[in-house]
Tab-separated table of C-alpha atoms (C1' of nucleotides) in Angstrom:
chain	number	residue	atom	x	y	z
A	1	MET	CA	0.000	0.000	0.000
A	2	ASN	CA	2.774	2.332	0.960
A	3	SER	CA	5.066	1.570	-1.966
A	4	ILE	CA	2.131	2.152	-4.261
A	5	LEU	CA	1.427	5.566	-2.836
A	6	SER	CA	5.013	6.718	-2.813
A	7	ALA	CA	5.466	5.471	-6.356
A	8	LEU	CA	2.471	7.513	-7.481
A	9	ALA	CA	3.489	10.538	-5.436
A	10	GLU	CA	6.215	11.438	-7.918
A	11	PRO	CA	4.695	13.615	-10.671
A	12	ASN	CA	6.562	12.005	-13.558
A	13	ARG	CA	5.596	8.548	-12.391
A	14	LEU	CA	1.974	9.526	-12.005
A	15	HIS	CA	2.155	10.829	-15.528
A	16	ILE	CA	3.643	7.572	-16.773
A	17	VAL	CA	0.801	5.635	-15.195
A	18	GLU	CA	-1.689	7.924	-16.893
A	19	LEU	CA	0.089	7.423	-20.206
A	20	LEU	CA	-0.085	3.664	-19.849
A	21	ARG	CA	-3.791	3.837	-19.166
A	22	ASP	CA	-4.294	4.094	-22.926
A	23	GLY	CA	-2.116	1.110	-23.739
A	24	PRO	CA	1.427	-0.253	-23.489
A	25	LEU	CA	4.423	1.844	-24.412
A	26	THR	CA	8.127	1.581	-25.014
A	27	VAL	CA	10.671	3.236	-22.733
A	28	GLY	CA	11.693	5.570	-25.513
A	29	GLU	CA	8.143	6.604	-26.238
A	30	ILE	CA	7.502	7.311	-22.579
A	31	ALA	CA	10.646	9.394	-22.327
A	32	ASP	CA	9.657	11.327	-25.458
A	33	ARG	CA	6.125	12.117	-24.433
A	34	LEU	CA	7.156	13.262	-20.998
A	35	GLY	CA	10.235	15.153	-22.077
A	36	LEU	CA	12.437	12.996	-19.897
A	37	HIS	CA	15.915	11.749	-20.562
A	38	GLN	CA	15.948	8.029	-21.168
A	39	PRO	CA	17.809	7.107	-17.954
A	40	GLN	CA	15.262	8.912	-15.789
A	41	ALA	CA	12.441	7.182	-17.601
A	42	SER	CA	14.071	3.826	-16.932
A	43	LYS	CA	14.559	4.676	-13.283
A	44	HIS	CA	10.966	5.724	-12.786
A	45	LEU	CA	9.785	2.590	-14.529
A	46	ARG	CA	11.911	0.578	-12.182
A	47	VAL	CA	10.218	2.107	-9.163
A	48	LEU	CA	6.804	1.560	-10.700
A	49	SER	CA	7.768	-2.003	-11.440
A	50	GLU	CA	8.897	-2.668	-7.888
A	51	ALA	CA	5.584	-1.322	-6.672
A	52	GLY	CA	3.879	-3.783	-8.990
A	53	LEU	CA	2.187	-1.011	-10.895
A	54	VAL	CA	3.797	-1.946	-14.156
A	55	GLU	CA	5.147	-4.999	-15.930
A	56	MET	CA	7.584	-5.380	-18.761
A	57	GLN	CA	7.866	-7.604	-21.783
A	58	PRO	CA	11.031	-7.560	-23.870
A	59	VAL	CA	10.678	-7.471	-27.632
A	60	ALA	CA	14.055	-7.569	-29.302
A	61	ASN	CA	15.782	-4.353	-28.437
A	62	ARG	CA	12.835	-2.718	-26.717
A	63	ARG	CA	11.020	-3.164	-23.460
A	64	ILE	CA	7.306	-2.769	-23.575
A	65	TYR	CA	5.738	-1.567	-20.347
A	66	ARG	CA	2.103	-1.911	-19.451
A	67	LEU	CA	-0.098	-1.272	-16.462
A	68	ARG	CA	-0.852	-3.925	-13.882
A	69	PRO	CA	-4.316	-3.582	-12.406
A	70	GLN	CA	-3.724	-5.206	-9.038
A	71	PRO	CA	-2.151	-2.320	-7.094
A	72	LEU	CA	-4.795	0.060	-8.349
A	73	MET	CA	-7.407	-2.378	-7.172
A	74	GLU	CA	-5.785	-2.424	-3.754
A	75	LEU	CA	-5.878	1.328	-3.644
A	76	ASP	CA	-9.515	1.181	-4.626
A	77	ALA	CA	-10.264	-1.259	-1.844
A	78	TRP	CA	-8.537	0.979	0.663
A	79	LEU	CA	-10.532	3.957	-0.510
A	80	ALA	CA	-13.695	1.932	-0.233
A	81	SER	CA	-13.278	1.786	3.522
A	82	PHE	CA	-13.656	5.568	3.559
A	83	ARG	CA	-16.600	5.723	1.261
A	84	ARG	CA	-19.143	5.767	4.086
A	85	ILE	CA	-17.605	9.002	5.285
A	86	TRP	CA	-18.862	10.933	2.302
A	87	GLU	CA	-21.856	8.794	1.546
A	88	GLU	CA	-23.349	8.825	5.034
A	89	ARG	CA	-21.958	12.242	5.947
A	90	PHE	CA	-20.302	10.416	8.761
A	91	ASP	CA	-18.863	13.122	10.898
A	92	ARG	CA	-19.067	12.261	14.594
A	93	LEU	CA	-17.859	15.677	15.618
A	94	ASP	CA	-20.829	16.389	17.921
A	95	GLU	CA	-20.505	12.945	19.379
A	96	TYR	CA	-16.821	13.525	20.029
A	97	LEU	CA	-17.413	16.908	21.641
A	98	LEU	CA	-19.833	15.279	24.063
A	99	GLU	CA	-17.261	12.682	24.981
A	100	LEU	CA	-14.679	15.361	25.560
A	101	GLN	CA	-17.090	17.174	27.831
A	102	LYS	CA	-17.851	13.992	29.780
A	103	SER	CA	-14.189	13.276	30.379
A	104	GLU	CA	-13.816	16.814	31.657
A	105	GLN	CA	-16.562	16.185	34.201
A	106	LYS	CA	-15.040	12.904	35.258
A	107	HIS	CA	-11.859	14.817	35.822
A	108	ASP	CA	-13.764	17.156	38.143
A	109	ASP	CA	-15.295	14.393	40.245
A	110	LYS	CA	-14.142	14.573	43.813
A	111	PRO	CA	-15.093	11.459	45.846
B	1	MET	CA	-3.941	15.317	-6.827
B	2	ASN	CA	-0.223	15.346	-6.294
B	3	SER	CA	-0.235	16.931	-2.856
B	4	ILE	CA	-2.814	14.356	-1.825
B	5	LEU	CA	-0.655	11.454	-2.912
B	6	SER	CA	2.541	12.755	-1.395
B	7	ALA	CA	0.708	13.511	1.842
B	8	LEU	CA	-0.548	9.941	1.985
B	9	ALA	CA	2.802	8.485	0.968
B	10	GLU	CA	4.252	9.098	4.396
B	11	PRO	CA	3.463	6.096	6.625
B	12	ASN	CA	2.613	8.063	9.753
B	13	ARG	CA	0.324	10.356	7.828
B	14	LEU	CA	-1.433	7.442	6.193
B	15	HIS	CA	-1.881	6.035	9.651
B	16	ILE	CA	-3.344	9.305	10.908
B	17	VAL	CA	-5.862	9.303	8.090
B	18	GLU	CA	-6.845	5.765	8.968
B	19	LEU	CA	-7.235	6.767	12.605
B	20	LEU	CA	-9.497	9.653	11.701
B	21	ARG	CA	-11.664	7.345	9.637
B	22	ASP	CA	-13.344	6.329	12.889
B	23	GLY	CA	-13.967	9.855	14.059
B	24	PRO	CA	-12.268	13.128	15.047
B	25	LEU	CA	-9.302	13.169	17.347
B	26	THR	CA	-7.141	15.529	19.311
B	27	VAL	CA	-3.483	16.109	18.471
B	28	GLY	CA	-2.437	14.524	21.716
B	29	GLU	CA	-4.557	11.447	21.129
B	30	ILE	CA	-3.143	11.033	17.663
B	31	ALA	CA	0.397	11.354	18.966
B	32	ASP	CA	-0.317	8.809	21.693
B	33	ARG	CA	-1.878	6.176	19.485
B	34	LEU	CA	0.888	6.393	16.923
B	35	GLY	CA	3.728	6.652	19.401
B	36	LEU	CA	4.791	9.981	17.977
B	37	HIS	CA	6.168	12.986	19.769
B	38	GLN	CA	3.693	15.822	19.800
B	39	PRO	CA	5.671	18.129	17.485
B	40	GLN	CA	5.876	15.477	14.769
B	41	ALA	CA	2.165	14.851	15.049
B	42	SER	CA	1.501	18.559	14.623
B	43	LYS	CA	3.804	18.715	11.618
B	44	HIS	CA	2.151	15.774	9.906
B	45	LEU	CA	-1.255	17.248	10.588
B	46	ARG	CA	-0.094	20.454	8.990
B	47	VAL	CA	0.855	18.637	5.798
B	48	LEU	CA	-2.436	16.774	5.779
B	49	SER	CA	-4.237	20.028	6.337
B	50	GLU	CA	-2.478	21.744	3.440
B	51	ALA	CA	-3.463	18.846	1.229
B	52	GLY	CA	-7.046	19.409	2.330
B	53	LEU	CA	-7.270	15.933	3.783
B	54	VAL	CA	-8.013	17.182	7.245
B	55	GLU	CA	-9.629	20.135	8.955
B	56	MET	CA	-9.291	21.519	12.429
B	57	GLN	CA	-11.639	22.995	14.975
B	58	PRO	CA	-10.246	24.591	18.113
B	59	VAL	CA	-11.920	23.771	21.391
B	60	ALA	CA	-10.309	25.658	24.226
B	61	ASN	CA	-6.832	24.322	24.609
B	62	ARG	CA	-7.186	21.502	22.101
B	63	ARG	CA	-7.416	21.216	18.373
B	64	ILE	CA	-9.795	18.627	17.066
B	65	TYR	CA	-8.867	17.202	13.698
B	66	ARG	CA	-11.238	15.383	11.401
B	67	LEU	CA	-11.194	13.968	7.914
B	68	ARG	CA	-12.331	15.955	4.896
B	69	PRO	CA	-13.937	13.762	2.260
B	70	GLN	CA	-13.204	15.849	-0.822
B	71	PRO	CA	-9.590	14.824	-1.563
B	72	LEU	CA	-10.471	11.184	-1.094
B	73	MET	CA	-13.300	11.652	-3.535
B	74	GLU	CA	-10.882	13.155	-6.035
B	75	LEU	CA	-8.618	10.186	-5.639
B	76	ASP	CA	-11.604	7.950	-6.167
B	77	ALA	CA	-12.526	9.783	-9.356
B	78	TRP	CA	-9.000	9.446	-10.653
B	79	LEU	CA	-9.012	5.735	-9.918
B	80	ALA	CA	-12.331	5.424	-11.694
B	81	SER	CA	-10.669	6.328	-14.973
B	82	PHE	CA	-8.608	3.154	-14.646
B	83	ARG	CA	-11.444	0.899	-13.673
B	84	ARG	CA	-12.085	-0.277	-17.221
B	85	ILE	CA	-8.568	-1.683	-17.257
B	86	TRP	CA	-9.402	-4.383	-14.785
B	87	GLU	CA	-13.071	-4.630	-15.572
B	88	GLU	CA	-12.726	-5.065	-19.308
B	89	ARG	CA	-9.328	-6.743	-19.132
B	90	PHE	CA	-8.205	-3.912	-21.288
B	91	ASP	CA	-4.728	-4.851	-22.301
B	92	ARG	CA	-3.944	-3.799	-25.863
B	93	LEU	CA	-0.636	-5.585	-25.843
B	94	ASP	CA	-1.320	-7.607	-29.001
B	95	GLU	CA	-2.624	-4.516	-30.690
B	96	TYR	CA	0.513	-2.637	-29.753
B	97	LEU	CA	2.794	-5.407	-30.967
B	98	LEU	CA	1.093	-5.246	-34.354
B	99	GLU	CA	1.641	-1.509	-34.536
B	100	LEU	CA	5.281	-1.941	-33.660
B	101	GLN	CA	5.627	-4.483	-36.451
B	102	LYS	CA	3.933	-2.185	-38.932
B	103	SER	CA	6.237	0.691	-38.140
B	104	GLU	CA	9.164	-1.647	-38.697
B	105	GLN	CA	7.873	-2.455	-42.183
B	106	LYS	CA	7.366	1.205	-42.994
B	107	HIS	CA	10.956	1.693	-42.002
B	108	ASP	CA	11.955	-0.918	-44.550
B	109	ASP	CA	9.988	0.580	-47.429
B	110	LYS	CA	12.202	1.703	-50.275
B	111	PRO	CA	10.367	3.865	-52.873
C	1	DC	C1'	31.849	-9.043	-37.020
C	2	DT	C1'	30.956	-4.416	-36.635
C	3	DT	C1'	27.946	-0.621	-35.935
C	4	DG	C1'	24.188	1.839	-34.093
C	5	DA	C1'	19.771	1.794	-31.617
C	6	DA	C1'	17.339	0.886	-27.275
C	7	DT	C1'	17.706	0.262	-22.582
C	8	DA	C1'	19.674	-0.387	-17.875
C	9	DT	C1'	22.986	0.737	-14.419
C	10	DA	C1'	26.501	3.332	-11.680
C	11	DC	C1'	28.176	7.399	-9.719
C	12	DC	C1'	27.840	12.058	-8.236
C	13	DT	C1'	25.563	16.164	-6.580
C	14	DT	C1'	21.878	18.693	-4.760
C	15	DG	C1'	17.485	19.582	-2.590
C	16	DA	C1'	13.623	18.118	0.139
C	17	DC	C1'	11.901	16.122	4.108
C	18	DA	C1'	11.421	13.679	8.555
C	19	DG	C1'	12.828	13.377	13.286
C	20	DG	C1'	14.761	15.562	17.701
C	21	DA	C1'	14.956	19.123	20.991
C	22	DA	C1'	13.967	23.562	22.500
C	23	DT	C1'	10.859	27.338	22.661
C	24	DA	C1'	6.729	30.238	21.845
C	25	DT	C1'	1.719	30.620	22.342
C	26	DT	C1'	-2.777	30.059	24.092
C	27	DC	C1'	-5.980	28.787	27.385
C	28	DC	C1'	-8.098	27.128	31.720
C	29	DA	C1'	-8.060	26.578	36.687
C	30	DA	C1'	-6.685	27.578	41.196
D	1	DT	C1'	-2.169	36.267	38.251
D	2	DT	C1'	0.437	32.449	38.079
D	3	DG	C1'	1.193	27.681	36.640
D	4	DG	C1'	0.594	23.947	33.839
D	5	DA	C1'	-1.534	21.563	29.890
D	6	DA	C1'	-2.095	21.377	24.860
D	7	DT	C1'	-0.366	22.744	20.623
D	8	DA	C1'	2.444	25.114	17.017
D	9	DT	C1'	6.775	26.706	15.398
D	10	DT	C1'	11.759	27.012	14.826
D	11	DC	C1'	16.293	25.377	14.149
D	12	DC	C1'	19.421	21.700	13.375
D	13	DT	C1'	20.921	17.400	11.371
D	14	DG	C1'	20.961	13.242	8.713
D	15	DT	C1'	18.951	10.600	5.135
D	16	DC	C1'	16.989	9.640	0.863
D	17	DA	C1'	15.564	10.307	-3.669
D	18	DA	C1'	15.655	12.644	-8.192
D	19	DG	C1'	18.216	14.545	-11.985
D	20	DG	C1'	22.576	14.631	-14.893
D	21	DT	C1'	26.175	12.317	-17.148
D	22	DA	C1'	28.779	8.556	-18.482
D	23	DT	C1'	29.024	3.799	-19.357
D	24	DA	C1'	27.653	-1.084	-19.866
D	25	DT	C1'	24.606	-4.356	-22.194
D	26	DT	C1'	21.868	-6.425	-25.623
D	27	DC	C1'	20.075	-6.897	-30.053
D	28	DA	C1'	19.222	-6.481	-35.189
D	29	DA	C1'	20.929	-5.328	-39.551
D	30	DG	C1'	24.224	-5.028	-42.892
DNA sequence: CTTGAATATACCTTGACAGGAATATTCCAA
DNA sequence: TTGGAATATTCCTGTCAAGGTATATTCAAG
């Protein structure tokens, strides 16, 4: 979960993932479209690969990279656990303020 | 989008967000539950706040932090644009290999 | 077998960021 | 009004990661 997020946190890598959404690409093509030097493209792809976000298939001289759905599905599952917050307007602030107040009173109790 | 991801990429901050999923909390409580020193908790909350992931309401001495749904919804929307990839098994690798092959042939054309 | 294209790797440098410790600020209670 | 609790901020330091450049590797074509 964490490697996924930190992989996506880098702007160029996020951009690569968005590029690959429309289909597989070669390292050179990725570097071109993002205005990166080839070594940086390779390095970012390595990080994405280690996070499982991307997989590679060699074809002669080139390496074709494509998206792997699994990590994105994990991210989706994680997000799902928050969905009730905005669907049910789940706030709990009032509830929490009451609890705070109670604990204050307890603190004041003198037996 | 980017500030959201880099905010969540830090393990302690991700943990804070998960804590707040169950309701608002005080800085001190957050620090306690995560085994953080108070200053670090405050700093992480600042980053989360600047990313819009969290909002604060002062109550006397304390600051109550709670989750803000919007950034998580944005993340969800972004993920949605990838959903077809794993729903439709959208791969396009074969298609891409054919295109590669075609461009090779073009390269060989001698007029 | 040699050359050039495509890619990966290594090394260096620099900047950003997280943690630690100290300090400032604000507020309530006695 | 003074003290202590809760929190934010500042400064310092070390670490890590990204970019740049050079180089190694692999492959196809001639």
